[in-house]
Short mmCIF file of C-alpha atoms and ligand atoms in Angstrom, two decimals:
data_model
loop_
_atom_site.label_atom_id
_atom_site.label_comp_id
_atom_site.label_asym_id
_atom_site.label_seq_id
_atom_site.Cartn_x
_atom_site.Cartn_y
_atom_site.Cartn_z
CA MET A 1 35.60 222.16 38.11
CA ASN A 2 35.04 225.32 40.13
CA ALA A 3 31.98 227.51 39.52
CA PRO A 4 32.93 230.41 37.24
CA LEU A 5 33.33 233.73 39.03
CA PRO A 6 32.04 237.00 37.58
CA PRO A 7 34.57 239.53 36.27
CA LEU A 8 36.17 241.64 39.02
CA ARG A 9 34.80 244.93 37.67
CA GLU A 10 31.29 243.52 38.01
CA VAL A 11 32.04 242.33 41.57
CA ILE A 12 33.30 245.80 42.52
CA ALA A 13 30.19 247.45 41.08
CA ARG A 14 27.76 244.98 42.64
CA HIS A 15 29.31 245.26 46.13
CA GLY A 16 29.86 249.03 45.88
CA LEU A 17 33.62 248.67 46.46
CA SER A 18 34.69 252.18 45.54
CA ALA A 19 38.46 252.32 46.13
CA SER A 20 39.28 253.83 49.53
CA LYS A 21 42.27 256.17 49.50
CA ALA A 22 42.70 255.82 53.25
CA LEU A 23 43.16 252.06 52.86
CA GLY A 24 45.53 252.51 49.90
CA GLN A 25 43.23 250.64 47.56
CA ASN A 26 44.46 250.30 43.98
CA PHE A 27 43.00 247.17 42.46
CA LEU A 28 44.36 244.87 39.77
CA PHE A 29 41.83 243.38 37.34
CA ASP A 30 43.91 241.86 34.53
CA GLU A 31 43.75 238.09 35.04
CA HIS A 32 46.74 237.43 32.83
CA LEU A 33 48.88 239.85 34.86
CA LEU A 34 47.55 238.39 38.13
CA ASP A 35 48.43 234.85 36.98
CA ARG A 36 51.97 236.03 36.19
CA ILE A 37 52.26 237.53 39.68
CA ALA A 38 50.95 234.33 41.28
CA ALA A 39 53.62 232.37 39.36
CA ILE A 40 56.53 234.35 40.89
CA PRO A 41 56.80 232.25 44.10
CA GLY A 42 57.06 229.07 41.97
CA PRO A 43 54.58 226.18 41.84
CA LEU A 44 51.92 226.74 44.52
CA HIS A 45 49.87 223.59 44.18
CA GLY A 46 49.06 222.35 47.70
CA ARG A 47 51.22 225.03 49.34
CA ASP A 48 50.07 227.43 52.05
CA VAL A 49 50.01 231.09 51.10
CA LEU A 50 49.39 234.10 53.30
CA GLU A 51 47.90 236.93 51.29
CA ILE A 52 47.64 240.34 52.90
CA GLY A 53 45.07 242.79 51.55
CA PRO A 54 43.08 240.64 49.09
CA GLY A 55 40.58 243.47 48.46
CA PRO A 56 37.95 242.20 46.01
CA GLY A 57 40.07 239.10 45.43
CA GLY A 58 41.83 239.44 42.07
CA LEU A 59 45.22 238.18 43.22
CA THR A 60 43.48 235.74 45.56
CA ARG A 61 41.72 234.12 42.60
CA ALA A 62 45.03 233.79 40.74
CA LEU A 63 46.69 232.13 43.76
CA LEU A 64 43.73 229.75 44.08
CA ARG A 65 43.82 228.97 40.35
CA ALA A 66 47.48 228.00 40.89
CA GLY A 67 46.29 225.49 43.50
CA ALA A 68 47.42 227.27 46.67
CA ARG A 69 45.67 227.05 50.03
CA VAL A 70 45.24 230.74 50.82
CA THR A 71 44.75 232.46 54.15
CA ALA A 72 43.93 236.10 53.45
CA ILE A 73 43.89 239.01 55.91
CA GLU A 74 41.78 241.97 54.81
CA MET A 75 41.08 245.07 56.85
CA ASP A 76 38.13 246.39 54.83
CA ARG A 77 34.86 244.72 55.88
CA ARG A 78 33.22 245.88 52.64
CA CYS A 79 35.32 243.30 50.77
CA LEU A 80 34.08 240.33 52.79
CA PRO A 81 30.96 239.47 50.67
CA ALA A 82 33.05 239.49 47.48
CA LEU A 83 35.68 237.29 49.16
CA ALA A 84 32.93 234.93 50.39
CA GLU A 85 32.00 234.35 46.74
CA VAL A 86 35.61 233.45 45.97
CA GLU A 87 35.66 231.12 48.97
CA ALA A 88 32.53 229.37 47.66
CA ALA A 89 34.05 228.94 44.20
CA PHE A 90 37.21 227.33 45.63
CA PRO A 91 35.89 225.09 48.44
CA ARG A 92 38.35 224.41 51.29
CA GLN A 93 41.07 226.45 49.58
CA LEU A 94 40.46 229.91 51.07
CA THR A 95 40.22 231.24 54.63
CA VAL A 96 39.50 234.95 55.05
CA ILE A 97 40.39 236.80 58.23
CA GLN A 98 39.06 240.30 58.76
CA GLY A 99 41.60 242.45 60.58
CA ASP A 100 44.72 244.58 60.52
CA ALA A 101 47.69 242.56 59.27
CA LEU A 102 50.00 244.73 61.37
CA LYS A 103 48.35 243.28 64.48
CA ILE A 104 48.11 239.60 63.49
CA ASP A 105 51.02 237.21 64.04
CA PRO A 106 51.09 234.82 61.04
CA ALA A 107 52.76 232.17 63.21
CA THR A 108 49.35 231.68 64.85
CA LEU A 109 47.81 230.84 61.45
CA PHE A 110 50.13 228.13 60.10
CA ASP A 111 51.83 225.00 61.44
CA GLY A 112 54.34 224.68 58.62
CA PRO A 113 55.99 226.89 56.01
CA TYR A 114 54.00 229.40 53.98
CA ALA A 115 54.68 231.82 51.15
CA ILE A 116 53.65 235.44 51.62
CA VAL A 117 52.14 237.27 48.65
CA ALA A 118 50.73 240.78 48.82
CA ASN A 119 49.79 243.89 46.92
CA LEU A 120 49.64 246.32 49.81
CA PRO A 121 49.48 250.02 50.47
CA TYR A 122 53.08 251.19 50.52
CA ASN A 123 53.31 252.26 54.16
CA VAL A 124 51.79 249.01 55.45
CA GLY A 125 53.90 246.97 53.00
CA THR A 126 57.18 248.48 54.16
CA ALA A 127 56.30 248.08 57.86
CA LEU A 128 55.36 244.41 57.40
CA PHE A 129 58.38 243.76 55.18
CA THR A 130 60.90 245.10 57.70
CA GLY A 131 59.12 243.17 60.46
CA TRP A 132 59.29 239.89 58.51
CA LEU A 133 62.99 240.40 57.81
CA SER A 134 63.91 241.41 61.35
CA GLY A 135 63.05 238.25 63.28
CA GLU A 136 65.87 236.88 65.43
CA ALA A 137 64.90 233.29 64.51
CA TRP A 138 66.31 232.31 61.11
CA PRO A 139 65.34 230.76 58.74
CA PRO A 140 61.88 232.23 59.27
CA GLN A 141 58.70 230.20 59.01
CA TRP A 142 57.80 231.96 55.75
CA SER A 143 59.45 230.42 52.70
CA SER A 144 59.29 233.50 50.46
CA LEU A 145 57.95 237.05 50.20
CA THR A 146 56.43 238.27 46.94
CA LEU A 147 55.43 241.89 47.45
CA MET A 148 54.35 244.86 45.40
CA PHE A 149 56.12 248.13 46.21
CA GLN A 150 56.53 251.54 44.69
CA GLU A 151 59.25 250.98 42.10
CA GLU A 152 61.55 253.36 43.95
CA VAL A 153 61.25 251.30 47.16
CA ALA A 154 61.70 248.04 45.23
CA ARG A 155 64.92 249.43 43.75
CA ARG A 156 66.18 250.32 47.23
CA ILE A 157 65.51 246.77 48.43
CA VAL A 158 67.56 245.13 45.65
CA SER A 159 70.20 247.86 45.33
CA THR A 160 73.95 247.31 45.38
CA PRO A 161 76.78 249.38 46.94
CA ASP A 162 77.91 252.63 45.34
CA THR A 163 74.41 253.60 44.24
CA SER A 164 72.18 256.26 45.74
CA ALA A 165 69.43 253.68 46.32
CA TYR A 166 71.70 251.57 48.56
CA GLY A 167 70.98 251.83 52.27
CA ARG A 168 69.52 250.17 55.34
CA LEU A 169 66.69 248.51 53.43
CA ALA A 170 69.15 246.78 51.06
CA VAL A 171 71.29 245.49 53.93
CA LEU A 172 68.21 244.27 55.81
CA ALA A 173 66.83 242.53 52.71
CA GLN A 174 70.10 240.98 51.55
CA TRP A 175 72.21 239.98 54.54
CA ARG A 176 70.49 236.60 54.97
CA SER A 177 68.08 236.56 52.00
CA ARG A 178 68.20 236.73 48.24
CA ALA A 179 66.12 239.67 47.00
CA LYS A 180 65.29 240.22 43.34
CA LEU A 181 63.15 242.57 41.34
CA ALA A 182 60.72 240.09 39.81
CA MET A 183 58.42 242.29 37.71
CA LYS A 184 57.70 245.92 36.97
CA VAL A 185 54.02 246.85 36.99
CA HIS A 186 52.86 249.91 35.10
CA ARG A 187 50.66 252.34 37.03
CA SER A 188 47.95 251.98 34.38
CA ALA A 189 47.45 248.34 35.45
CA PHE A 190 45.74 249.55 38.65
CA THR A 191 42.27 250.95 39.21
CA PRO A 192 42.53 253.75 40.15
CA PRO A 193 46.12 254.23 38.90
CA PRO A 194 48.57 255.35 41.61
CA LYS A 195 50.86 258.33 40.92
CA VAL A 196 54.00 256.22 40.60
CA MET A 197 55.17 253.00 38.97
CA SER A 198 55.25 249.75 40.95
CA ALA A 199 57.46 246.69 41.03
CA ILE A 200 57.30 243.29 42.66
CA VAL A 201 60.14 242.11 44.83
CA HIS A 202 60.69 238.42 45.55
CA VAL A 203 62.73 237.44 48.61
CA GLU A 204 63.90 234.00 49.71
CA PRO A 205 65.74 233.35 52.98
CA GLU A 206 69.30 232.05 52.90
CA PRO A 207 71.39 230.64 55.74
CA ALA A 208 72.50 233.44 58.09
CA LEU A 209 76.07 233.84 59.32
CA GLU A 210 76.22 232.56 62.90
CA GLY A 211 76.73 234.95 65.79
CA VAL A 212 75.43 238.17 64.22
CA SER A 213 72.90 240.08 66.27
CA MET A 214 70.13 241.61 64.17
CA ARG A 215 69.91 244.49 66.64
CA MET A 216 73.63 245.22 66.26
CA LEU A 217 73.42 245.14 62.47
CA GLU A 218 70.51 247.58 62.67
CA ARG A 219 72.46 249.83 65.01
CA VAL A 220 75.50 249.92 62.73
CA THR A 221 73.54 250.52 59.52
CA GLU A 222 71.37 253.15 61.18
CA ALA A 223 74.44 255.07 62.35
CA ALA A 224 76.36 254.62 59.08
CA PHE A 225 73.52 255.55 56.72
CA GLY A 226 72.15 258.18 59.12
CA GLN A 227 75.11 260.26 57.98
CA ARG A 228 75.73 258.61 54.63
CA ARG A 229 77.87 261.44 53.23
CA LYS A 230 80.26 261.27 56.19
CA MET A 231 83.24 258.97 56.56
CA LEU A 232 82.66 255.94 58.78
CA ARG A 233 85.12 257.25 61.35
CA GLN A 234 82.63 260.09 61.91
CA SER A 235 79.29 258.32 61.40
CA LEU A 236 80.18 255.28 63.56
CA LYS A 237 81.79 257.30 66.34
CA GLY A 238 78.75 256.83 68.59
CA VAL A 239 78.71 253.03 68.30
CA PRO A 240 81.02 251.64 71.01
CA GLY A 241 83.78 249.47 69.54
CA ALA A 242 82.82 250.14 65.92
CA LEU A 243 86.00 251.96 64.91
CA ASP A 244 88.15 249.20 66.44
CA ALA A 245 86.04 246.65 64.59
CA LEU A 246 86.68 248.42 61.29
CA GLU A 247 90.41 248.38 61.99
CA SER A 248 90.47 244.72 62.95
CA LEU A 249 88.64 243.88 59.73
CA GLY A 250 90.90 246.06 57.58
CA ILE A 251 88.01 248.32 56.54
CA ASP A 252 89.25 251.85 55.89
CA ALA A 253 87.43 254.24 58.24
CA GLN A 254 87.67 256.93 55.58
CA ARG A 255 85.13 255.08 53.45
CA ARG A 256 81.47 256.13 53.43
CA ALA A 257 78.53 253.86 54.28
CA GLU A 258 77.37 253.37 50.72
CA THR A 259 80.72 251.85 49.67
CA LEU A 260 80.49 248.96 52.15
CA THR A 261 79.17 245.66 50.85
CA VAL A 262 76.39 243.89 52.74
CA ALA A 263 78.98 241.27 53.81
CA GLU A 264 81.22 244.02 55.24
CA PHE A 265 78.35 245.43 57.31
CA VAL A 266 77.61 241.92 58.56
CA SER A 267 81.23 241.34 59.56
CA VAL A 268 81.32 244.63 61.51
CA ALA A 269 78.10 243.65 63.31
CA LYS A 270 79.54 240.20 64.02
CA VAL A 271 82.63 241.62 65.70
CA LEU A 272 80.38 243.83 67.83
CA SER A 273 77.74 241.19 68.62
N1 SAM B 1 45.03 242.50 46.39
C1 SAM B 1 44.10 243.40 45.74
C2 SAM B 1 44.52 243.64 44.31
O1 SAM B 1 45.69 243.33 44.02
O2 SAM B 1 43.72 244.12 43.52
C3 SAM B 1 43.95 244.71 46.51
C4 SAM B 1 45.21 245.55 46.63
S1 SAM B 1 45.01 247.11 47.43
C5 SAM B 1 46.50 247.91 46.85
C6 SAM B 1 45.46 246.85 49.12
C7 SAM B 1 44.48 246.09 50.00
O3 SAM B 1 45.03 246.00 51.31
C8 SAM B 1 43.13 246.76 50.16
O4 SAM B 1 42.10 245.83 49.95
C9 SAM B 1 43.14 247.28 51.61
O5 SAM B 1 41.85 247.32 52.18
C10 SAM B 1 44.02 246.26 52.29
N2 SAM B 1 44.68 246.74 53.50
C11 SAM B 1 45.17 247.98 53.75
N3 SAM B 1 45.76 248.03 54.95
C12 SAM B 1 45.64 246.78 55.49
C13 SAM B 1 46.05 246.20 56.72
N4 SAM B 1 46.70 246.91 57.64
N5 SAM B 1 45.75 244.90 56.95
C14 SAM B 1 45.09 244.17 56.02
N6 SAM B 1 44.69 244.67 54.83
C15 SAM B 1 44.95 245.95 54.58
#
């Protein structure tokens, strides 16, 4: 039986962890909600989890309660004493690394697969997310991503063609992964509450189509969605071979980017790769 930990609000007060705007700190305190978030990646008992931005450790505690072995990267040194208390309550289950997650390669932290779970500031979250999805090696070492985003960004990630939310982020998240909106989180669940609603996205890698260059897919989607109101024959003009590729695939060059399915983008990139 682990030693009981004090309530998070008390931990925050005792360690003087006033939320820093610069670090995008909006904390979650509701244990029931945190347990539901920790359940999204599936059973965690004995599994390795990389948590980014544990803050005072609310989500960390929930992951540990679920039996995960957690490695947590936190930028804010002020959180370290609170996290040390969590480490003591869950012996050999938690490793805390102080640093900037944007500068740490997770491959150096794990030998085998690991699930990534994070409630991050939105700018950092999107940068890490696109980085994790952009690796040339596939399947990646991570087994799943469970990430909090602004609801609007979460909707873009899971969006489908013919919607205004559909764009590069959807293609990146869906061409060799399954991405779903796992849970909406009301702004009032956070302390302090952010201006907008949040949602958690869960992503699992799937087998990638052979012979598609990630860089080429990026190039095509960047050009196509860069001028999303234009027909492809205009927006893809600057990508050598793209218009011929559309023709060979029977994709009408009069269509606009947002009408193409993820599979169609992938087939264009494959012809060009
Ligand atoms: N996980 C906690 C929770 O759910 O209550 C805290 C979430 S808070 C939105 C984001 C956390 O990420 C903060 O503790 C912040 O210090 C940390 N953070 C911000 N940028 C970071 C970065 N580049 N690397 C690591 N941690 C970062």
